Amino acid sequence: MTPQSRRALELVLDNLVWFMLLAVLAIFSATIPNYFQPGIFANIIEQSTVLGVMSIGLALVIIAGHMDLSVESVAALSAMAASMVFASSGIGLGVELTPGWLVVPASLALSLAVGAAVGLLNGYLVIKIKMNAFIVTLSSFIWVRGLVVALSGGRSAQNLADELRWLAIQRFLGLPLTAYIAIACFVGFSFMMAKTRYGRHLLMIGGNEAAAFRAGIKVDKVLMVAFLLSGTVAALAGWLLAIRTSGATANLGTGMLFNAFAAVVIGGVSLKGGVGALPGVYAGVLLLSAINTAINLMGLPAHFTQVIHGLLVLAAVLLDTLKQSIRKKLA
């Protein structure tokens, strides 16, 4: 194989999800009436906001060679915490601040603190106590969701302050401000992974934790930060979801873990750790959102979404195996 052919093949392998996204958009635009229009594409980006942010934290932990199954429940708990304090209907206390815009940073800080606390607990149990990450975070997935139900009593907190709703209602270039928050998160964390020492260390640990330790990397510290970031980013996703729905219910965000997991795997993050880039994860989120939009436009039953997402995850794992095989031959 010539060097040019090798580089072209590596380019395709590294950006396969983007080619898949373009192909799906082209097929849907050609076959579904009214799909090819700016409003539909804006809706795809808007619908991917919460899932996209949640996928960032999950991707960081998987790249590091671990797993965090608690992100969905953490998002629900952070959304419920902010809604119980600042919503005015249902079980919301309707706390008002002066000036009114202070409700935005105050509710965000409350949500992030909740997520950071769960993330630190997960990290401590996995890194310091040496418990299995899958079991620890599965337990957190269960007890955190149970805490949401216990706190709310199964009821909802609705009607958030107008200053918070403004972020979801106000639009710029056809997109709500919450969508720009998600895009900014992807840009910021992509920069962190690609250009900072922490990002490089996270990839090295995921590729070979023992070798990274021997190279002088503070493995425990890096992994603890990864779990902390995962919990905090999941909390941000919950805060955005609460803003979008103007409150929280006990079952808010149910099922998002599996969609986030699908987006991460489809986006090219290897379940073995050490491989993956956040731009690819964003493409995976957009791909799922594009498919969901197509299903809605075609009027298909909602359960088709689960079928397609499941098949996409299976296809992504198979592709990941194929890509690793090709890369070994290229090495």
CSV table of C-alpha atoms in Angstrom, one decimal:
chain,number,residue,atom,x,y,z
A,1,MET,CA,0.0,0.0,0.0
A,2,THR,CA,1.4,3.4,-0.9
A,3,PRO,CA,1.8,6.1,1.7
A,4,GLN,CA,-1.0,8.2,0.1
A,5,SER,CA,-3.4,5.2,0.3
A,6,ARG,CA,-2.4,4.5,3.9
A,7,ARG,CA,-3.1,8.2,4.9
A,8,ALA,CA,-6.4,8.1,3.0
A,9,LEU,CA,-7.5,4.9,4.8
A,10,GLU,CA,-6.5,6.3,8.2
A,11,LEU,CA,-8.4,9.5,7.5
A,12,VAL,CA,-11.6,7.4,6.7
A,13,LEU,CA,-11.1,5.3,9.8
A,14,ASP,CA,-10.6,8.3,12.1
A,15,ASN,CA,-13.7,10.1,10.8
A,16,LEU,CA,-15.9,7.2,9.9
A,17,VAL,CA,-18.9,8.5,12.0
A,18,TRP,CA,-18.9,11.8,10.1
A,19,PHE,CA,-19.1,10.0,6.8
A,20,MET,CA,-22.0,7.9,8.2
A,21,LEU,CA,-23.7,11.1,9.3
A,22,LEU,CA,-23.4,12.7,5.9
A,23,ALA,CA,-24.6,9.6,4.2
A,24,VAL,CA,-27.7,9.3,6.5
A,25,LEU,CA,-28.5,13.0,6.0
A,26,ALA,CA,-28.2,12.6,2.2
A,27,ILE,CA,-30.4,9.5,2.2
A,28,PHE,CA,-33.1,11.0,4.4
A,29,SER,CA,-33.1,14.2,2.4
A,30,ALA,CA,-33.6,12.3,-0.8
A,31,THR,CA,-36.3,10.0,0.4
A,32,ILE,CA,-38.3,11.9,3.1
A,33,PRO,CA,-40.4,14.9,2.0
A,34,ASN,CA,-39.6,18.1,3.8
A,35,TYR,CA,-36.4,16.6,5.5
A,36,PHE,CA,-33.9,18.8,3.6
A,37,GLN,CA,-34.6,22.2,5.1
A,38,PRO,CA,-32.8,24.5,7.6
A,39,GLY,CA,-35.5,24.1,10.2
A,40,ILE,CA,-35.1,20.3,10.3
A,41,PHE,CA,-31.3,20.5,10.7
A,42,ALA,CA,-31.7,23.1,13.4
A,43,ASN,CA,-34.1,20.8,15.2
A,44,ILE,CA,-31.6,18.0,14.9
A,45,ILE,CA,-29.0,20.1,16.7
A,46,GLU,CA,-31.5,21.3,19.3
A,47,GLN,CA,-32.6,17.8,20.1
A,48,SER,CA,-29.1,16.7,20.6
A,49,THR,CA,-28.3,19.3,23.3
A,50,VAL,CA,-28.9,17.4,26.5
A,51,LEU,CA,-27.8,14.0,25.2
A,52,GLY,CA,-24.6,15.5,23.7
A,53,VAL,CA,-23.5,17.1,27.0
A,54,MET,CA,-24.2,13.9,28.9
A,55,SER,CA,-22.2,11.9,26.4
A,56,ILE,CA,-19.1,14.0,27.0
A,57,GLY,CA,-18.6,12.9,30.6
A,58,LEU,CA,-19.4,9.3,29.8
A,59,ALA,CA,-16.9,9.4,26.9
A,60,LEU,CA,-14.1,10.7,29.2
A,61,VAL,CA,-14.5,7.8,31.6
A,62,ILE,CA,-14.6,5.2,28.9
A,63,ILE,CA,-11.6,6.7,27.1
A,64,ALA,CA,-9.8,6.3,30.5
A,65,GLY,CA,-10.7,2.6,30.4
A,66,HIS,CA,-13.5,2.7,33.0
A,67,MET,CA,-17.3,3.0,33.0
A,68,ASP,CA,-19.8,5.4,34.5
A,69,LEU,CA,-23.4,4.1,34.4
A,70,SER,CA,-24.7,6.8,36.8
A,71,VAL,CA,-24.8,9.7,34.4
A,72,GLU,CA,-28.5,9.4,33.7
A,73,SER,CA,-29.5,9.3,37.4
A,74,VAL,CA,-27.1,12.1,38.2
A,75,ALA,CA,-28.7,14.3,35.6
A,76,ALA,CA,-32.1,13.6,37.0
A,77,LEU,CA,-31.0,14.3,40.6
A,78,SER,CA,-29.4,17.6,39.6
A,79,ALA,CA,-32.4,18.7,37.6
A,80,MET,CA,-34.7,17.8,40.6
A,81,ALA,CA,-32.5,19.7,43.1
A,82,ALA,CA,-32.6,22.9,41.0
A,83,SER,CA,-36.3,22.5,40.3
A,84,MET,CA,-37.3,21.9,43.9
A,85,VAL,CA,-35.6,25.1,44.9
A,86,PHE,CA,-36.4,27.4,42.0
A,87,ALA,CA,-39.6,26.1,40.5
A,88,SER,CA,-42.9,27.6,41.8
A,89,SER,CA,-45.4,24.9,41.1
A,90,GLY,CA,-45.8,21.4,42.4
A,91,ILE,CA,-43.1,20.6,45.0
A,92,GLY,CA,-41.0,23.6,44.0
A,93,LEU,CA,-40.2,26.1,46.7
A,94,GLY,CA,-40.2,29.0,44.3
A,95,VAL,CA,-37.2,30.7,45.9
A,96,GLU,CA,-36.7,34.2,44.4
A,97,LEU,CA,-33.4,36.1,44.2
A,98,THR,CA,-32.7,39.7,43.8
A,99,PRO,CA,-31.7,40.6,41.1
A,100,GLY,CA,-33.6,37.9,39.3
A,101,TRP,CA,-30.8,36.9,37.0
A,102,LEU,CA,-28.9,35.4,40.0
A,103,VAL,CA,-31.2,32.4,39.7
A,104,VAL,CA,-29.2,31.3,36.7
A,105,PRO,CA,-25.8,30.9,38.4
A,106,ALA,CA,-27.3,29.8,41.6
A,107,SER,CA,-29.3,27.0,40.1
A,108,LEU,CA,-26.3,26.0,37.9
A,109,ALA,CA,-24.0,25.9,40.9
A,110,LEU,CA,-26.5,23.8,42.9
A,111,SER,CA,-26.8,21.3,40.1
A,112,LEU,CA,-23.1,21.1,39.4
A,113,ALA,CA,-22.4,20.6,43.2
A,114,VAL,CA,-24.8,17.7,43.2
A,115,GLY,CA,-23.2,16.0,40.2
A,116,ALA,CA,-19.7,16.7,41.5
A,117,ALA,CA,-20.5,15.0,44.8
A,118,VAL,CA,-21.7,11.8,43.1
A,119,GLY,CA,-18.8,11.9,40.7
A,120,LEU,CA,-16.3,12.2,43.6
A,121,LEU,CA,-18.0,9.3,45.5
A,122,ASN,CA,-17.8,7.1,42.4
A,123,GLY,CA,-14.2,8.0,41.8
A,124,TYR,CA,-13.2,7.4,45.5
A,125,LEU,CA,-14.8,4.0,45.5
A,126,VAL,CA,-13.2,3.0,42.2
A,127,ILE,CA,-9.8,4.6,42.6
A,128,LYS,CA,-9.1,4.5,46.4
A,129,ILE,CA,-11.2,1.4,47.5
A,130,LYS,CA,-10.4,-0.4,44.2
A,131,MET,CA,-14.0,-1.5,43.6
A,132,ASN,CA,-15.1,-2.4,40.1
A,133,ALA,CA,-16.3,0.7,38.2
A,134,PHE,CA,-19.2,-1.1,36.5
A,135,ILE,CA,-20.6,-2.3,39.9
A,136,VAL,CA,-20.0,1.0,41.6
A,137,THR,CA,-21.7,3.2,39.0
A,138,LEU,CA,-24.5,0.7,38.5
A,139,SER,CA,-25.2,1.0,42.2
A,140,SER,CA,-25.1,4.8,41.8
A,141,PHE,CA,-27.5,4.5,38.9
A,142,ILE,CA,-29.9,2.8,41.2
A,143,TRP,CA,-29.6,4.6,44.5
A,144,VAL,CA,-29.4,8.1,42.9
A,145,ARG,CA,-32.6,7.5,40.9
A,146,GLY,CA,-34.2,6.2,44.1
A,147,LEU,CA,-33.1,9.4,45.9
A,148,VAL,CA,-34.8,11.4,43.2
A,149,VAL,CA,-38.1,9.5,43.8
A,150,ALA,CA,-37.7,9.7,47.6
A,151,LEU,CA,-37.1,13.5,47.5
A,152,SER,CA,-39.9,14.2,45.1
A,153,GLY,CA,-42.4,11.6,46.5
A,154,GLY,CA,-43.1,10.8,42.9
A,155,ARG,CA,-44.4,14.3,42.2
A,156,SER,CA,-43.0,17.0,40.0
A,157,ALA,CA,-41.6,20.5,40.4
A,158,GLN,CA,-42.6,22.8,37.5
A,159,ASN,CA,-42.6,26.4,36.3
A,160,LEU,CA,-39.0,27.5,36.7
A,161,ALA,CA,-38.2,31.2,36.9
A,162,ASP,CA,-38.4,33.1,33.6
A,163,GLU,CA,-34.7,33.9,33.7
A,164,LEU,CA,-34.0,30.2,33.4
A,165,ARG,CA,-36.6,29.6,30.7
A,166,TRP,CA,-35.2,32.5,28.7
A,167,LEU,CA,-32.1,30.3,27.9
A,168,ALA,CA,-34.3,27.7,26.3
A,169,ILE,CA,-36.6,30.2,24.5
A,170,GLN,CA,-34.2,32.8,23.3
A,171,ARG,CA,-32.8,31.9,19.9
A,172,PHE,CA,-29.8,33.0,17.8
A,173,LEU,CA,-29.4,31.9,14.2
A,174,GLY,CA,-32.3,29.5,14.6
A,175,LEU,CA,-30.9,27.7,17.7
A,176,PRO,CA,-31.8,28.1,21.4
A,177,LEU,CA,-29.0,29.3,23.6
A,178,THR,CA,-28.9,25.9,25.3
A,179,ALA,CA,-27.7,24.4,22.0
A,180,TYR,CA,-24.7,26.8,22.0
A,181,ILE,CA,-23.9,25.8,25.6
A,182,ALA,CA,-23.7,22.1,24.4
A,183,ILE,CA,-21.5,23.1,21.4
A,184,ALA,CA,-19.2,25.2,23.6
A,185,CYS,CA,-18.8,22.1,25.9
A,186,PHE,CA,-17.8,20.0,23.0
A,187,VAL,CA,-15.3,22.6,21.8
A,188,GLY,CA,-13.9,23.1,25.2
A,189,PHE,CA,-13.5,19.4,26.2
A,190,SER,CA,-12.2,18.6,22.7
A,191,PHE,CA,-9.5,21.2,23.2
A,192,MET,CA,-8.7,19.7,26.6
A,193,MET,CA,-8.4,16.2,25.2
A,194,ALA,CA,-6.3,17.2,22.1
A,195,LYS,CA,-4.1,20.0,23.4
A,196,THR,CA,-3.6,19.6,27.2
A,197,ARG,CA,-1.4,17.3,29.2
A,198,TYR,CA,-4.4,16.0,31.1
A,199,GLY,CA,-6.1,14.8,27.8
A,200,ARG,CA,-2.9,13.0,26.7
A,201,HIS,CA,-2.6,11.4,30.1
A,202,LEU,CA,-6.2,10.2,30.0
A,203,LEU,CA,-5.6,8.6,26.6
A,204,MET,CA,-2.4,7.0,27.8
A,205,ILE,CA,-4.0,5.6,30.9
A,206,GLY,CA,-6.9,4.2,28.9
A,207,GLY,CA,-4.4,2.5,26.5
A,208,ASN,CA,-2.2,1.0,29.1
A,209,GLU,CA,-2.7,2.0,32.8
A,210,ALA,CA,0.4,0.1,34.0
A,211,ALA,CA,2.7,1.7,31.4
A,212,ALA,CA,1.2,5.1,32.1
A,213,PHE,CA,2.1,4.6,35.8
A,214,ARG,CA,5.6,3.6,35.0
A,215,ALA,CA,5.9,6.7,32.9
A,216,GLY,CA,5.4,8.8,35.9
A,217,ILE,CA,1.7,9.8,35.3
A,218,LYS,CA,-0.3,10.3,38.5
A,219,VAL,CA,-2.9,7.7,37.4
A,220,ASP,CA,-5.2,8.0,40.5
A,221,LYS,CA,-5.4,11.7,40.3
A,222,VAL,CA,-6.2,11.7,36.6
A,223,LEU,CA,-8.9,9.1,37.0
A,224,MET,CA,-10.4,10.8,40.0
A,225,VAL,CA,-10.7,14.0,37.9
A,226,ALA,CA,-12.3,12.0,35.1
A,227,PHE,CA,-15.1,10.7,37.4
A,228,LEU,CA,-15.5,14.2,38.9
A,229,LEU,CA,-15.9,15.6,35.4
A,230,SER,CA,-18.3,12.9,34.4
A,231,GLY,CA,-20.6,13.6,37.3
A,232,THR,CA,-20.3,17.4,36.9
A,233,VAL,CA,-21.1,17.3,33.1
A,234,ALA,CA,-24.0,14.9,33.7
A,235,ALA,CA,-25.3,17.5,36.2
A,236,LEU,CA,-25.0,20.2,33.5
A,237,ALA,CA,-27.0,18.0,31.2
A,238,GLY,CA,-29.7,17.6,33.9
A,239,TRP,CA,-29.8,21.4,34.4
A,240,LEU,CA,-30.3,22.0,30.7
A,241,LEU,CA,-33.0,19.4,30.6
A,242,ALA,CA,-34.8,21.1,33.5
A,243,ILE,CA,-34.6,24.4,31.7
A,244,ARG,CA,-36.0,22.9,28.6
A,245,THR,CA,-38.9,21.2,30.3
A,246,SER,CA,-39.3,24.1,32.9
A,247,GLY,CA,-38.9,21.7,35.8
A,248,ALA,CA,-38.3,18.1,36.7
A,249,THR,CA,-40.3,14.9,37.3
A,250,ALA,CA,-39.2,11.7,39.1
A,251,ASN,CA,-38.6,9.9,35.9
A,252,LEU,CA,-36.9,12.7,34.1
A,253,GLY,CA,-34.3,11.5,31.6
A,254,THR,CA,-35.2,7.9,31.9
A,255,GLY,CA,-33.4,5.9,29.1
A,256,MET,CA,-30.9,8.5,28.3
A,257,LEU,CA,-28.0,6.4,29.6
A,258,PHE,CA,-28.4,3.9,26.8
A,259,ASN,CA,-28.7,6.7,24.1
A,260,ALA,CA,-25.5,8.3,25.5
A,261,PHE,CA,-23.7,5.0,25.5
A,262,ALA,CA,-24.8,4.5,21.9
A,263,ALA,CA,-23.6,7.9,20.9
A,264,VAL,CA,-20.2,7.4,22.5
A,265,VAL,CA,-19.7,3.9,20.9
A,266,ILE,CA,-21.0,5.1,17.5
A,267,GLY,CA,-18.7,8.1,17.8
A,268,GLY,CA,-15.6,5.9,17.8
A,269,VAL,CA,-14.7,5.6,21.5
A,270,SER,CA,-13.3,2.2,22.1
A,271,LEU,CA,-14.8,0.2,25.0
A,272,LYS,CA,-11.2,-1.0,25.7
A,273,GLY,CA,-10.1,2.5,26.4
A,274,GLY,CA,-7.4,4.7,25.0
A,275,VAL,CA,-9.1,5.5,21.7
A,276,GLY,CA,-11.7,8.2,21.0
A,277,ALA,CA,-12.2,11.9,20.2
A,278,LEU,CA,-15.1,14.1,21.4
A,279,PRO,CA,-15.8,15.5,17.9
A,280,GLY,CA,-16.7,12.0,16.8
A,281,VAL,CA,-19.0,11.6,19.9
A,282,TYR,CA,-20.8,14.8,18.8
A,283,ALA,CA,-21.2,13.3,15.3
A,284,GLY,CA,-22.7,10.2,17.0
A,285,VAL,CA,-25.2,12.3,18.9
A,286,LEU,CA,-26.2,14.1,15.7
A,287,LEU,CA,-26.6,10.8,13.9
A,288,LEU,CA,-29.0,9.5,16.5
A,289,SER,CA,-30.9,12.8,16.5
A,290,ALA,CA,-31.1,12.7,12.7
A,291,ILE,CA,-32.5,9.2,12.8
A,292,ASN,CA,-35.1,10.1,15.5
A,293,THR,CA,-36.2,13.1,13.4
A,294,ALA,CA,-36.6,10.9,10.4
A,295,ILE,CA,-38.7,8.4,12.4
A,296,ASN,CA,-40.9,11.2,13.6
A,297,LEU,CA,-41.4,12.6,10.1
A,298,MET,CA,-42.2,9.2,8.7
A,299,GLY,CA,-44.8,8.7,11.5
A,300,LEU,CA,-43.3,5.4,12.6
A,301,PRO,CA,-44.0,4.0,16.1
A,302,ALA,CA,-41.6,5.2,18.8
A,303,HIS,CA,-40.3,1.7,19.5
A,304,PHE,CA,-38.6,1.7,16.1
A,305,THR,CA,-36.2,4.2,17.6
A,306,GLN,CA,-35.0,1.6,20.2
A,307,VAL,CA,-34.6,-1.0,17.5
A,308,ILE,CA,-32.5,1.2,15.3
A,309,HIS,CA,-30.4,2.5,18.2
A,310,GLY,CA,-29.7,-1.1,19.3
A,311,LEU,CA,-28.7,-2.1,15.8
A,312,LEU,CA,-26.5,1.0,15.5
A,313,VAL,CA,-24.6,0.1,18.7
A,314,LEU,CA,-24.1,-3.4,17.5
A,315,ALA,CA,-22.8,-2.1,14.1
A,316,ALA,CA,-20.5,0.4,15.9
A,317,VAL,CA,-18.9,-2.3,18.0
A,318,LEU,CA,-18.4,-4.5,14.9
A,319,LEU,CA,-16.9,-1.5,13.1
A,320,ASP,CA,-14.6,-0.8,16.1
A,321,THR,CA,-13.3,-4.4,16.0
A,322,LEU,CA,-12.8,-4.1,12.2
A,323,LYS,CA,-11.0,-0.8,12.6
A,324,GLN,CA,-8.6,-2.2,15.2
A,325,SER,CA,-7.9,-5.1,13.0
A,326,ILE,CA,-7.1,-2.8,10.0
A,327,ARG,CA,-4.9,-0.6,12.2
A,328,LYS,CA,-2.9,-3.6,13.4
A,329,LYS,CA,-2.2,-4.5,9.8
A,330,LEU,CA,-1.2,-0.9,9.0
A,331,ALA,CA,1.2,-0.7,12.0
